[in-house]
PDB file of C-alpha atoms in Angstrom:
ATOM      1  CA  MET A   1     -47.859 -17.468 -29.629  1.00 45.00           C
ATOM      2  CA  SER A   2     -48.015 -21.336 -30.877  1.00 57.00           C
ATOM      3  CA  TRP A   3     -45.026 -23.808 -30.175  1.00 87.00           C
ATOM      4  CA  PHE A   4     -44.443 -26.637 -32.609  1.00 91.00           C
ATOM      5  CA  THR A   5     -42.248 -29.886 -33.503  1.00 93.00           C
ATOM      6  CA  VAL A   6     -41.252 -30.454 -37.204  1.00 94.00           C
ATOM      7  CA  HIS A   7     -41.775 -34.496 -37.379  1.00 95.00           C
ATOM      8  CA  ALA A   8     -41.303 -34.964 -41.339  1.00 95.00           C
ATOM      9  CA  GLU A   9     -39.743 -32.805 -43.085  1.00 93.00           C
ATOM     10  CA  ALA A  10     -38.865 -32.776 -47.349  1.00 93.00           C
ATOM     11  CA  THR A  11     -35.518 -33.754 -46.815  1.00 93.00           C
ATOM     12  CA  SER A  12     -36.891 -36.908 -44.940  1.00 94.00           C
ATOM     13  CA  THR A  13     -39.771 -37.957 -47.166  1.00 96.00           C
ATOM     14  CA  ASP A  14     -38.472 -36.538 -50.831  1.00 96.00           C
ATOM     15  CA  GLY A  15     -40.119 -33.411 -50.806  1.00 95.00           C
ATOM     16  CA  ASP A  16     -43.589 -35.727 -50.619  1.00 96.00           C
ATOM     17  CA  PHE A  17     -45.320 -34.386 -47.291  1.00 96.00           C
ATOM     18  CA  GLY A  18     -44.416 -32.487 -44.077  1.00 95.00           C
ATOM     19  CA  ILE A  19     -45.755 -33.092 -40.695  1.00 96.00           C
ATOM     20  CA  VAL A  20     -45.666 -30.162 -37.792  1.00 95.00           C
ATOM     21  CA  GLU A  21     -47.001 -31.038 -34.523  1.00 96.00           C
ATOM     22  CA  LEU A  22     -48.357 -27.396 -32.702  1.00 95.00           C
ATOM     23  CA  ARG A  23     -49.011 -26.688 -29.455  1.00 95.00           C
ATOM     24  CA  ALA A  24     -51.157 -23.479 -28.828  1.00 94.00           C
ATOM     25  CA  PRO A  25     -53.309 -21.866 -25.916  1.00 94.00           C
ATOM     26  CA  VAL A  26     -56.936 -21.167 -25.705  1.00 94.00           C
ATOM     27  CA  GLY A  27     -57.374 -18.320 -28.389  1.00 92.00           C
ATOM     28  CA  ASP A  28     -54.386 -18.477 -30.179  1.00 93.00           C
ATOM     29  CA  ALA A  29     -55.895 -18.187 -34.287  1.00 93.00           C
ATOM     30  CA  SER A  30     -53.640 -17.973 -37.410  1.00 91.00           C
ATOM     31  CA  PRO A  31     -54.577 -15.456 -39.908  1.00 92.00           C
ATOM     32  CA  LEU A  32     -56.854 -16.186 -42.532  1.00 94.00           C
ATOM     33  CA  HIS A  33     -54.389 -16.945 -45.341  1.00 94.00           C
ATOM     34  CA  ARG A  34     -54.164 -19.530 -48.635  1.00 96.00           C
ATOM     35  CA  HIS A  35     -51.432 -21.326 -49.836  1.00 94.00           C
ATOM     36  CA  SER A  36     -50.331 -21.316 -54.160  1.00 94.00           C
ATOM     37  CA  ARG A  37     -47.900 -24.573 -53.472  1.00 94.00           C
ATOM     38  CA  GLU A  38     -49.598 -26.798 -50.592  1.00 95.00           C
ATOM     39  CA  ASP A  39     -52.647 -28.326 -49.292  1.00 96.00           C
ATOM     40  CA  GLU A  40     -52.812 -28.261 -45.488  1.00 95.00           C
ATOM     41  CA  THR A  41     -54.922 -30.905 -43.077  1.00 97.00           C
ATOM     42  CA  PHE A  42     -55.152 -30.152 -39.733  1.00 97.00           C
ATOM     43  CA  VAL A  43     -55.444 -33.240 -37.336  1.00 98.00           C
ATOM     44  CA  VAL A  44     -56.544 -32.459 -33.654  1.00 98.00           C
ATOM     45  CA  LEU A  45     -54.978 -34.337 -30.997  1.00 98.00           C
ATOM     46  CA  SER A  46     -56.049 -33.231 -28.215  1.00 98.00           C
ATOM     47  CA  GLY A  47     -58.349 -29.874 -27.137  1.00 97.00           C
ATOM     48  CA  ALA A  48     -60.914 -28.011 -29.999  1.00 97.00           C
ATOM     49  CA  LEU A  49     -60.230 -25.930 -32.978  1.00 96.00           C
ATOM     50  CA  GLU A  50     -62.677 -24.426 -35.222  1.00 96.00           C
ATOM     51  CA  VAL A  51     -61.162 -24.282 -38.785  1.00 96.00           C
ATOM     52  CA  GLN A  52     -62.709 -22.082 -41.752  1.00 96.00           C
ATOM     53  CA  VAL A  53     -62.116 -23.232 -44.835  1.00 96.00           C
ATOM     54  CA  GLY A  54     -63.768 -21.157 -47.814  1.00 94.00           C
ATOM     55  CA  GLY A  55     -67.314 -20.495 -46.592  1.00 90.00           C
ATOM     56  CA  ALA A  56     -67.302 -23.471 -44.396  1.00 94.00           C
ATOM     57  CA  VAL A  57     -66.395 -23.351 -40.455  1.00 94.00           C
ATOM     58  CA  HIS A  58     -65.471 -26.809 -39.358  1.00 96.00           C
ATOM     59  CA  ARG A  59     -65.483 -27.531 -34.923  1.00 95.00           C
ATOM     60  CA  LEU A  60     -62.796 -30.244 -34.497  1.00 97.00           C
ATOM     61  CA  GLY A  61     -62.070 -32.344 -31.176  1.00 97.00           C
ATOM     62  CA  PRO A  62     -59.916 -35.317 -30.925  1.00 98.00           C
ATOM     63  CA  GLY A  63     -59.445 -37.567 -33.691  1.00 98.00           C
ATOM     64  CA  ASP A  64     -61.049 -35.023 -36.372  1.00 98.00           C
ATOM     65  CA  ALA A  65     -59.688 -33.812 -39.432  1.00 98.00           C
ATOM     66  CA  VAL A  66     -59.987 -31.229 -42.162  1.00 98.00           C
ATOM     67  CA  ARG A  67     -58.152 -30.114 -45.316  1.00 97.00           C
ATOM     68  CA  GLY A  68     -57.407 -27.132 -46.356  1.00 94.00           C
ATOM     69  CA  VAL A  69     -56.965 -26.777 -50.456  1.00 93.00           C
ATOM     70  CA  ARG A  70     -54.503 -24.681 -51.550  1.00 95.00           C
ATOM     71  CA  GLY A  71     -55.928 -21.887 -53.101  1.00 96.00           C
ATOM     72  CA  VAL A  72     -58.567 -21.646 -50.803  1.00 97.00           C
ATOM     73  CA  PRO A  73     -58.682 -18.926 -48.017  1.00 97.00           C
ATOM     74  CA  HIS A  74     -58.725 -20.774 -44.430  1.00 96.00           C
ATOM     75  CA  GLY A  75     -57.312 -20.597 -40.831  1.00 95.00           C
ATOM     76  CA  TYR A  76     -57.612 -21.809 -37.478  1.00 96.00           C
ATOM     77  CA  ARG A  77     -58.863 -20.882 -33.784  1.00 96.00           C
ATOM     78  CA  VAL A  78     -57.975 -22.461 -30.589  1.00 96.00           C
ATOM     79  CA  LEU A  79     -61.541 -23.195 -28.705  1.00 95.00           C
ATOM     80  CA  GLY A  80     -62.766 -24.351 -25.415  1.00 93.00           C
ATOM     81  CA  ASP A  81     -60.747 -24.205 -21.861  1.00 93.00           C
ATOM     82  CA  GLN A  82     -57.711 -26.124 -22.717  1.00 95.00           C
ATOM     83  CA  PRO A  83     -54.582 -25.487 -25.095  1.00 96.00           C
ATOM     84  CA  ALA A  84     -54.841 -27.179 -28.656  1.00 97.00           C
ATOM     85  CA  ARG A  85     -52.369 -29.955 -29.721  1.00 97.00           C
ATOM     86  CA  PHE A  86     -52.663 -30.880 -33.584  1.00 97.00           C
ATOM     87  CA  LEU A  87     -50.874 -31.631 -36.399  1.00 97.00           C
ATOM     88  CA  VAL A  88     -50.583 -29.721 -39.846  1.00 96.00           C
ATOM     89  CA  VAL A  89     -49.838 -32.027 -42.694  1.00 97.00           C
ATOM     90  CA  VAL A  90     -48.826 -30.204 -45.917  1.00 95.00           C
ATOM     91  CA  LEU A  91     -48.616 -31.816 -49.201  1.00 95.00           C
ATOM     92  CA  PRO A  92     -45.921 -31.471 -51.060  1.00 96.00           C
ATOM     93  CA  ALA A  93     -43.341 -30.552 -47.965  1.00 94.00           C
ATOM     94  CA  GLY A  94     -41.809 -26.778 -47.971  1.00 89.00           C
ATOM     95  CA  LEU A  95     -43.675 -25.265 -45.476  1.00 89.00           C
ATOM     96  CA  GLU A  96     -41.858 -26.794 -42.432  1.00 87.00           C
ATOM     97  CA  ALA A  97     -39.233 -24.372 -43.083  1.00 85.00           C
ATOM     98  CA  ALA A  98     -41.780 -21.201 -42.941  1.00 87.00           C
ATOM     99  CA  PHE A  99     -42.417 -22.502 -39.625  1.00 83.00           C
ATOM    100  CA  ARG A 100     -39.094 -22.701 -38.334  1.00 84.00           C
ATOM    101  CA  ALA A 101     -38.567 -19.133 -40.331  1.00 85.00           C
ATOM    102  CA  MET A 102     -41.321 -17.420 -38.665  1.00 83.00           C
ATOM    103  CA  ASP A 103     -39.816 -19.054 -35.193  1.00 81.00           C
ATOM    104  CA  ALA A 104     -36.422 -17.604 -35.771  1.00 84.00           C
ATOM    105  CA  GLY A 105     -38.599 -13.857 -36.245  1.00 83.00           C
ATOM    106  CA  ASP A 106     -38.561 -13.764 -40.350  1.00 86.00           C
ATOM    107  CA  ASP A 107     -41.915 -12.242 -41.102  1.00 79.00           C
ATOM    108  CA  ALA A 108     -41.765 -12.561 -44.702  1.00 87.00           C
ATOM    109  CA  ALA A 109     -41.184 -16.590 -44.206  1.00 86.00           C
ATOM    110  CA  LEU A 110     -44.735 -16.453 -45.181  1.00 87.00           C
ATOM    111  CA  ALA A 111     -44.813 -14.900 -48.258  1.00 88.00           C
ATOM    112  CA  VAL A 112     -41.268 -16.578 -49.586  1.00 87.00           C
ATOM    113  CA  ALA A 113     -42.989 -20.138 -48.995  1.00 88.00           C
ATOM    114  CA  GLY A 114     -45.982 -18.609 -51.276  1.00 90.00           C
ATOM    115  CA  VAL A 115     -48.658 -18.091 -48.329  1.00 92.00           C
ATOM    116  CA  GLU A 116     -50.699 -15.082 -49.144  1.00 94.00           C
ATOM    117  CA  VAL A 117     -52.358 -13.475 -45.845  1.00 92.00           C
ATOM    118  CA  LEU A 118     -55.404 -12.288 -46.163  1.00 94.00           C
ATOM    119  CA  GLY A 119     -56.073 -10.766 -42.496  1.00 92.00           C
ATOM    120  CA  PRO A 120     -57.670 -11.746 -39.156  1.00 92.00           C
ATOM    121  CA  LEU A 121     -59.477 -14.410 -38.694  1.00 91.00           C
ATOM    122  CA  PRO A 122     -63.091 -13.747 -39.313  1.00 89.00           C
ATOM    123  CA  ALA A 123     -65.285 -14.269 -35.850  1.00 85.00           C
ATOM    124  CA  THR A 124     -67.931 -17.026 -36.341  1.00 75.00           C
ATOM    125  CA  GLY A 125     -71.033 -18.037 -34.856  1.00 56.00           C
ATOM    126  CA  VAL A 126     -72.455 -21.900 -35.585  1.00 45.00           C
ATOM    127  CA  PRO A 127     -70.656 -24.522 -37.402  1.00 44.00           C
ATOM    128  CA  THR A 128     -71.764 -24.804 -40.865  1.00 44.00           C
ATOM    129  CA  ALA A 129     -70.274 -27.971 -41.499  1.00 45.00           C
TER     130      ALA A 129
END
């Protein structure tokens, strides 16, 4: 389970963007999913992430970033031997409300936010990007 902090949201950015900080243990992974409303950029602050975007696999460390474009399947997995801390920047804002709803136990929050869950994140081998 990931923990999160909302740093910027629709109400404070005129709906332009949202920023959510996630802290996740090694092995934590999102499902493979795609957004219908927003682009999502992952920015690693500490630890290591593998982020799949479409057919590309990106291995990210501190200071690295990769963008998941709306409509393109993507997801992340925490790698290495330490938890990861990373930002999820969404354009436009709104997805931060889904994080709060999921934390409160709302299993329909992603669907309501226009996010289609496609299944578990596939296992990967050597990064391709």
